[in-house]
Amino acid sequence: MENQDCEVSHQSGCSRMLHSMICAVCVSPVLTLAMVAMLGWNERRDVCGMRAIVQGTDAVQEVGCESASAGNGELIIFSCDLKTEGLTPFTYPGSDFSFSNYIGPGISVTAEMLQCVENSGSVTKKDSLGGGTTTVTT
């Protein structure tokens, strides 16, 4: 009983080694550059996040419990006790969380952040000697 649909292929050790070397020479630099770019993106994101936290810590204004507009549009922090007495339970009827009867304050947050914005401008001047140009970027 011979199987007529069987396909046999052979690859020598030299061929396998050559394919491995080609992969190492061609693929590994691309992979390394992609990983370095991802690392740079992640570091920038982390530095910008920490810069925003530090700036927010320095700029925060403490206000009482009277009015949310007491800070005149600035970053504020409320300094008051939150009490659950007298609050009605918040339920989620018709959802997977219908078993939950949360009692507590509700908070709505709108956050805007403009951090790590880089502005640059350049001026190009023609050199008096040689016909070249000089570009100054600030």
Short mmCIF file of N, CA and C in Angstrom, two decimals:
data_model
loop_
_atom_site.label_atom_id
_atom_site.label_comp_id
_atom_site.label_asym_id
_atom_site.label_seq_id
_atom_site.Cartn_x
_atom_site.Cartn_y
_atom_site.Cartn_z
N MET A 1 0.84 -1.17 0.00
CA MET A 1 0.00 0.00 0.00
C MET A 1 0.89 1.24 0.00
N GLU A 2 1.02 1.84 -1.15
CA GLU A 2 1.81 3.06 -1.25
C GLU A 2 0.89 4.26 -1.31
N ASN A 3 1.30 5.34 -0.71
CA ASN A 3 0.52 6.56 -0.71
C ASN A 3 1.02 7.44 -1.86
N GLN A 4 0.20 7.66 -2.88
CA GLN A 4 0.58 8.42 -4.05
C GLN A 4 0.54 9.93 -3.80
N ASP A 5 -0.15 10.42 -2.77
CA ASP A 5 -0.28 11.85 -2.48
C ASP A 5 0.80 12.36 -1.53
N CYS A 6 1.76 11.59 -1.23
CA CYS A 6 2.81 11.97 -0.29
C CYS A 6 3.88 12.78 -1.00
N GLU A 7 4.27 13.92 -0.39
CA GLU A 7 5.32 14.77 -0.94
C GLU A 7 6.48 14.79 0.04
N VAL A 8 7.64 14.52 -0.46
CA VAL A 8 8.83 14.46 0.37
C VAL A 8 9.74 15.59 -0.05
N SER A 9 10.23 16.34 0.93
CA SER A 9 11.18 17.40 0.64
C SER A 9 12.37 17.24 1.56
N HIS A 10 13.50 17.72 1.08
CA HIS A 10 14.73 17.60 1.86
C HIS A 10 15.41 18.95 1.92
N GLN A 11 15.93 19.27 3.07
CA GLN A 11 16.66 20.51 3.24
C GLN A 11 17.96 20.16 3.95
N SER A 12 19.06 20.52 3.34
CA SER A 12 20.36 20.17 3.91
C SER A 12 20.69 21.06 5.10
N GLY A 13 21.67 20.64 5.86
CA GLY A 13 22.11 21.42 7.01
C GLY A 13 22.69 22.75 6.60
N CYS A 14 23.41 22.78 5.46
CA CYS A 14 23.96 24.05 4.96
C CYS A 14 22.84 25.01 4.58
N SER A 15 21.80 24.51 3.95
CA SER A 15 20.67 25.35 3.56
C SER A 15 19.98 25.92 4.79
N ARG A 16 19.78 25.09 5.79
CA ARG A 16 19.15 25.57 7.03
C ARG A 16 20.00 26.63 7.70
N MET A 17 21.33 26.43 7.74
CA MET A 17 22.22 27.40 8.35
C MET A 17 22.21 28.72 7.57
N LEU A 18 22.17 28.64 6.24
CA LEU A 18 22.15 29.84 5.42
C LEU A 18 20.86 30.63 5.65
N HIS A 19 19.72 29.93 5.73
CA HIS A 19 18.45 30.61 6.02
C HIS A 19 18.47 31.26 7.40
N SER A 20 19.07 30.60 8.37
CA SER A 20 19.16 31.18 9.70
C SER A 20 20.03 32.43 9.70
N MET A 21 21.13 32.40 8.96
CA MET A 21 22.01 33.57 8.89
C MET A 21 21.32 34.73 8.19
N ILE A 22 20.58 34.46 7.11
CA ILE A 22 19.85 35.51 6.41
C ILE A 22 18.81 36.13 7.34
N CYS A 23 18.11 35.29 8.07
CA CYS A 23 17.11 35.79 9.02
C CYS A 23 17.78 36.64 10.09
N ALA A 24 18.93 36.19 10.60
CA ALA A 24 19.62 36.94 11.65
C ALA A 24 20.12 38.28 11.13
N VAL A 25 20.60 38.32 9.88
CA VAL A 25 21.15 39.55 9.33
C VAL A 25 20.06 40.52 8.91
N CYS A 26 18.94 40.02 8.38
CA CYS A 26 17.89 40.89 7.85
C CYS A 26 16.80 41.23 8.86
N VAL A 27 16.37 40.26 9.63
CA VAL A 27 15.22 40.46 10.51
C VAL A 27 15.63 41.08 11.85
N SER A 28 16.74 40.67 12.40
CA SER A 28 17.09 41.16 13.73
C SER A 28 17.34 42.67 13.78
N PRO A 29 17.98 43.32 12.78
CA PRO A 29 18.09 44.78 12.87
C PRO A 29 16.74 45.49 12.82
N VAL A 30 15.83 44.99 12.00
CA VAL A 30 14.50 45.60 11.93
C VAL A 30 13.78 45.43 13.26
N LEU A 31 13.87 44.24 13.82
CA LEU A 31 13.24 43.99 15.12
C LEU A 31 13.86 44.85 16.21
N THR A 32 15.18 45.01 16.18
CA THR A 32 15.86 45.84 17.18
C THR A 32 15.44 47.30 17.06
N LEU A 33 15.38 47.82 15.83
CA LEU A 33 14.94 49.21 15.65
C LEU A 33 13.50 49.41 16.11
N ALA A 34 12.63 48.45 15.83
CA ALA A 34 11.23 48.56 16.27
C ALA A 34 11.15 48.55 17.80
N MET A 35 11.95 47.73 18.45
CA MET A 35 11.93 47.68 19.91
C MET A 35 12.48 48.97 20.52
N VAL A 36 13.52 49.55 19.91
CA VAL A 36 14.08 50.81 20.41
C VAL A 36 13.05 51.94 20.25
N ALA A 37 12.33 51.95 19.11
CA ALA A 37 11.30 52.96 18.91
C ALA A 37 10.18 52.81 19.94
N MET A 38 9.77 51.58 20.22
CA MET A 38 8.72 51.35 21.22
C MET A 38 9.20 51.75 22.61
N LEU A 39 10.46 51.47 22.92
CA LEU A 39 11.01 51.86 24.21
C LEU A 39 11.04 53.38 24.36
N GLY A 40 11.44 54.08 23.29
CA GLY A 40 11.44 55.55 23.32
C GLY A 40 10.06 56.12 23.50
N TRP A 41 9.07 55.55 22.82
CA TRP A 41 7.68 56.01 22.96
C TRP A 41 7.21 55.81 24.39
N ASN A 42 7.51 54.65 24.97
CA ASN A 42 7.06 54.36 26.32
C ASN A 42 7.74 55.28 27.34
N GLU A 43 9.03 55.54 27.17
CA GLU A 43 9.73 56.43 28.09
C GLU A 43 9.17 57.85 28.00
N ARG A 44 8.90 58.33 26.80
CA ARG A 44 8.34 59.68 26.63
C ARG A 44 6.97 59.77 27.30
N ARG A 45 6.14 58.73 27.12
CA ARG A 45 4.83 58.71 27.74
C ARG A 45 4.95 58.76 29.26
N ASP A 46 5.89 58.01 29.81
CA ASP A 46 6.08 57.98 31.25
C ASP A 46 6.59 59.32 31.77
N VAL A 47 7.56 59.93 31.08
CA VAL A 47 8.09 61.22 31.52
C VAL A 47 7.01 62.30 31.45
N CYS A 48 6.21 62.29 30.39
CA CYS A 48 5.14 63.27 30.28
C CYS A 48 4.10 63.08 31.39
N GLY A 49 3.80 61.84 31.71
CA GLY A 49 2.86 61.56 32.80
C GLY A 49 3.37 62.05 34.14
N MET A 50 4.65 61.78 34.41
CA MET A 50 5.22 62.25 35.67
C MET A 50 5.30 63.77 35.72
N ARG A 51 5.61 64.40 34.59
CA ARG A 51 5.67 65.86 34.54
C ARG A 51 4.29 66.45 34.81
N ALA A 52 3.25 65.82 34.28
CA ALA A 52 1.90 66.30 34.53
C ALA A 52 1.51 66.16 35.99
N ILE A 53 1.90 65.06 36.62
CA ILE A 53 1.58 64.86 38.03
C ILE A 53 2.31 65.89 38.90
N VAL A 54 3.58 66.12 38.61
CA VAL A 54 4.34 67.11 39.38
C VAL A 54 3.77 68.50 39.20
N GLN A 55 3.45 68.86 37.97
CA GLN A 55 2.87 70.18 37.72
C GLN A 55 1.52 70.31 38.40
N GLY A 56 0.71 69.25 38.37
CA GLY A 56 -0.59 69.29 39.05
C GLY A 56 -0.45 69.41 40.55
N THR A 57 0.53 68.72 41.11
CA THR A 57 0.77 68.81 42.55
C THR A 57 1.18 70.22 42.95
N ASP A 58 1.98 70.87 42.12
CA ASP A 58 2.41 72.23 42.42
C ASP A 58 1.30 73.26 42.24
N ALA A 59 0.38 73.01 41.29
CA ALA A 59 -0.62 74.01 40.92
C ALA A 59 -1.98 73.82 41.59
N VAL A 60 -2.17 72.76 42.34
CA VAL A 60 -3.50 72.48 42.89
C VAL A 60 -3.88 73.50 43.97
N GLN A 61 -5.16 73.88 43.96
CA GLN A 61 -5.68 74.79 44.97
C GLN A 61 -6.71 74.05 45.81
N GLU A 62 -6.58 74.15 47.12
CA GLU A 62 -7.51 73.48 48.01
C GLU A 62 -8.71 74.39 48.26
N VAL A 63 -9.90 73.86 48.05
CA VAL A 63 -11.13 74.62 48.28
C VAL A 63 -12.00 73.84 49.25
N GLY A 64 -12.97 74.49 49.81
CA GLY A 64 -13.89 73.83 50.72
C GLY A 64 -14.94 73.03 49.96
N CYS A 65 -16.08 72.85 50.57
CA CYS A 65 -17.16 72.07 49.96
C CYS A 65 -18.27 72.93 49.38
N GLU A 66 -18.13 74.22 49.41
CA GLU A 66 -19.24 75.09 49.05
C GLU A 66 -19.52 75.11 47.55
N SER A 67 -18.50 75.31 46.74
CA SER A 67 -18.75 75.52 45.32
C SER A 67 -17.63 74.91 44.49
N ALA A 68 -18.02 74.27 43.39
CA ALA A 68 -17.04 73.68 42.48
C ALA A 68 -16.36 74.75 41.64
N SER A 69 -16.96 75.91 41.53
CA SER A 69 -16.37 76.98 40.74
C SER A 69 -15.51 77.92 41.59
N ALA A 70 -15.17 77.49 42.80
CA ALA A 70 -14.38 78.35 43.69
C ALA A 70 -12.96 78.53 43.19
N GLY A 71 -12.47 77.64 42.37
CA GLY A 71 -11.09 77.75 41.90
C GLY A 71 -10.93 78.55 40.63
N ASN A 72 -11.98 79.13 40.12
CA ASN A 72 -11.93 79.94 38.90
C ASN A 72 -11.32 79.19 37.72
N GLY A 73 -11.71 77.95 37.52
CA GLY A 73 -11.23 77.18 36.39
C GLY A 73 -9.87 76.55 36.58
N GLU A 74 -9.27 76.68 37.74
CA GLU A 74 -7.95 76.10 38.01
C GLU A 74 -8.12 74.68 38.53
N LEU A 75 -7.02 73.98 38.68
CA LEU A 75 -7.01 72.64 39.25
C LEU A 75 -7.28 72.75 40.75
N ILE A 76 -8.33 72.07 41.22
CA ILE A 76 -8.72 72.19 42.62
C ILE A 76 -8.81 70.81 43.25
N ILE A 77 -8.77 70.81 44.59
CA ILE A 77 -9.02 69.61 45.36
C ILE A 77 -9.98 70.00 46.47
N PHE A 78 -11.04 69.21 46.63
CA PHE A 78 -12.02 69.48 47.69
C PHE A 78 -11.48 68.93 49.00
N SER A 79 -11.71 69.67 50.07
CA SER A 79 -11.27 69.23 51.39
C SER A 79 -12.47 69.20 52.32
N CYS A 80 -13.27 68.15 52.17
CA CYS A 80 -14.44 68.01 53.03
C CYS A 80 -14.74 66.53 53.24
N ASP A 81 -15.48 66.24 54.28
CA ASP A 81 -15.87 64.87 54.57
C ASP A 81 -17.07 64.50 53.71
N LEU A 82 -17.03 63.32 53.15
CA LEU A 82 -18.16 62.81 52.38
C LEU A 82 -18.93 61.84 53.27
N LYS A 83 -20.21 62.11 53.42
CA LYS A 83 -21.04 61.28 54.29
C LYS A 83 -22.07 60.55 53.45
N THR A 84 -22.33 59.30 53.80
CA THR A 84 -23.28 58.49 53.03
C THR A 84 -24.68 58.53 53.62
N GLU A 85 -24.85 59.17 54.77
CA GLU A 85 -26.19 59.24 55.36
C GLU A 85 -27.07 60.13 54.48
N GLY A 86 -28.28 59.66 54.20
CA GLY A 86 -29.24 60.45 53.44
C GLY A 86 -29.13 60.26 51.93
N LEU A 87 -28.17 59.49 51.47
CA LEU A 87 -28.04 59.24 50.03
C LEU A 87 -28.85 58.02 49.65
N THR A 88 -29.48 58.07 48.50
CA THR A 88 -30.25 56.92 48.03
C THR A 88 -29.33 55.93 47.34
N PRO A 89 -29.63 54.64 47.48
CA PRO A 89 -28.78 53.65 46.82
C PRO A 89 -28.88 53.77 45.30
N PHE A 90 -27.76 53.66 44.63
CA PHE A 90 -27.72 53.70 43.18
C PHE A 90 -27.72 52.27 42.67
N THR A 91 -28.70 51.95 41.86
CA THR A 91 -28.81 50.59 41.33
C THR A 91 -28.65 50.62 39.81
N TYR A 92 -28.36 49.47 39.27
CA TYR A 92 -28.19 49.30 37.83
C TYR A 92 -29.24 48.32 37.31
N PRO A 93 -30.49 48.72 37.20
CA PRO A 93 -31.53 47.76 36.79
C PRO A 93 -31.33 47.32 35.34
N GLY A 94 -31.57 46.05 35.09
CA GLY A 94 -31.48 45.51 33.74
C GLY A 94 -30.06 45.32 33.24
N SER A 95 -29.08 45.25 34.14
CA SER A 95 -27.70 45.04 33.71
C SER A 95 -27.09 43.91 34.52
N ASP A 96 -25.85 43.61 34.24
CA ASP A 96 -25.15 42.56 34.99
C ASP A 96 -24.83 43.01 36.41
N PHE A 97 -24.95 44.30 36.68
CA PHE A 97 -24.63 44.83 37.99
C PHE A 97 -25.89 45.16 38.79
N SER A 98 -27.00 44.51 38.48
CA SER A 98 -28.25 44.82 39.17
C SER A 98 -28.21 44.39 40.63
N PHE A 99 -27.28 43.51 40.99
CA PHE A 99 -27.14 43.08 42.38
C PHE A 99 -26.49 44.17 43.24
N SER A 100 -25.85 45.14 42.62
CA SER A 100 -25.11 46.15 43.36
C SER A 100 -26.03 47.29 43.78
N ASN A 101 -25.99 47.63 45.03
CA ASN A 101 -26.69 48.80 45.56
C ASN A 101 -25.65 49.73 46.15
N TYR A 102 -25.06 50.53 45.29
CA TYR A 102 -23.98 51.43 45.71
C TYR A 102 -24.57 52.63 46.42
N ILE A 103 -24.03 52.93 47.60
CA ILE A 103 -24.43 54.11 48.34
C ILE A 103 -23.19 54.99 48.48
N GLY A 104 -23.21 56.15 47.86
CA GLY A 104 -22.07 57.05 47.92
C GLY A 104 -22.22 58.17 46.91
N PRO A 105 -21.31 59.08 46.93
CA PRO A 105 -21.39 60.21 46.00
C PRO A 105 -21.01 59.79 44.58
N GLY A 106 -21.59 60.46 43.63
CA GLY A 106 -21.22 60.24 42.24
C GLY A 106 -20.28 61.35 41.80
N ILE A 107 -19.34 61.01 40.96
CA ILE A 107 -18.35 61.99 40.54
C ILE A 107 -18.29 61.99 39.03
N SER A 108 -18.28 63.18 38.48
CA SER A 108 -18.08 63.34 37.04
C SER A 108 -16.78 64.11 36.85
N VAL A 109 -15.89 63.55 36.05
CA VAL A 109 -14.57 64.14 35.87
C VAL A 109 -14.39 64.51 34.40
N THR A 110 -13.96 65.73 34.17
CA THR A 110 -13.55 66.16 32.84
C THR A 110 -12.11 66.61 32.96
N ALA A 111 -11.21 65.91 32.28
CA ALA A 111 -9.79 66.22 32.38
C ALA A 111 -9.26 66.63 31.02
N GLU A 112 -8.46 67.68 31.02
CA GLU A 112 -7.77 68.12 29.82
C GLU A 112 -6.32 68.33 30.17
N MET A 113 -5.44 67.91 29.29
CA MET A 113 -4.03 68.06 29.57
C MET A 113 -3.30 68.46 28.29
N LEU A 114 -2.50 69.48 28.39
CA LEU A 114 -1.62 69.88 27.31
C LEU A 114 -0.21 69.81 27.84
N GLN A 115 0.44 68.71 27.59
CA GLN A 115 1.79 68.50 28.07
C GLN A 115 2.66 68.07 26.90
N CYS A 116 3.92 68.32 27.00
CA CYS A 116 4.91 67.90 26.02
C CYS A 116 4.57 68.40 24.63
N VAL A 117 4.15 69.63 24.53
CA VAL A 117 3.90 70.24 23.23
C VAL A 117 5.20 70.93 22.82
N GLU A 118 5.70 70.56 21.68
CA GLU A 118 6.97 71.10 21.22
C GLU A 118 6.73 71.99 20.02
N ASN A 119 7.19 73.22 20.11
CA ASN A 119 7.09 74.17 19.00
C ASN A 119 8.49 74.41 18.47
N SER A 120 8.61 74.41 17.17
CA SER A 120 9.91 74.70 16.57
C SER A 120 9.71 75.56 15.34
N GLY A 121 10.70 76.34 15.06
CA GLY A 121 10.69 77.19 13.88
C GLY A 121 12.09 77.21 13.29
N SER A 122 12.17 77.42 12.00
CA SER A 122 13.48 77.45 11.37
C SER A 122 13.59 78.63 10.42
N VAL A 123 14.80 79.16 10.34
CA VAL A 123 15.11 80.28 9.45
C VAL A 123 16.27 79.84 8.57
N THR A 124 16.10 79.96 7.27
CA THR A 124 17.14 79.58 6.32
C THR A 124 17.71 80.84 5.67
N LYS A 125 19.04 80.97 5.74
CA LYS A 125 19.72 82.12 5.15
C LYS A 125 20.74 81.61 4.14
N LYS A 126 20.89 82.34 3.06
CA LYS A 126 21.86 82.01 2.04
C LYS A 126 23.23 82.53 2.47
N ASP A 127 24.25 81.69 2.38
CA ASP A 127 25.61 82.09 2.74
C ASP A 127 26.19 82.98 1.66
N SER A 128 27.03 83.92 2.10
CA SER A 128 27.65 84.82 1.12
C SER A 128 28.79 84.13 0.37
N LEU A 129 29.37 83.10 0.96
CA LEU A 129 30.47 82.39 0.31
C LEU A 129 30.03 80.98 -0.07
N GLY A 130 30.30 80.57 -1.26
CA GLY A 130 30.06 79.19 -1.66
C GLY A 130 28.67 78.90 -2.13
N GLY A 131 27.71 79.74 -1.95
CA GLY A 131 26.35 79.52 -2.43
C GLY A 131 25.54 78.55 -1.59
N GLY A 132 25.99 78.21 -0.39
CA GLY A 132 25.24 77.30 0.46
C GLY A 132 24.19 78.01 1.28
N THR A 133 23.50 77.26 2.10
CA THR A 133 22.50 77.84 2.98
C THR A 133 22.77 77.40 4.42
N THR A 134 22.34 78.23 5.36
CA THR A 134 22.45 77.93 6.77
C THR A 134 21.04 77.97 7.36
N THR A 135 20.63 76.88 7.99
CA THR A 135 19.30 76.81 8.60
C THR A 135 19.47 76.81 10.11
N VAL A 136 18.78 77.71 10.78
CA VAL A 136 18.78 77.80 12.23
C VAL A 136 17.40 77.39 12.71
N THR A 137 17.36 76.34 13.50
CA THR A 137 16.09 75.83 14.04
C THR A 137 16.05 76.10 15.53
N THR A 138 14.97 76.72 15.99
CA THR A 138 14.80 77.01 17.42
C THR A 138 13.57 76.33 17.94
#
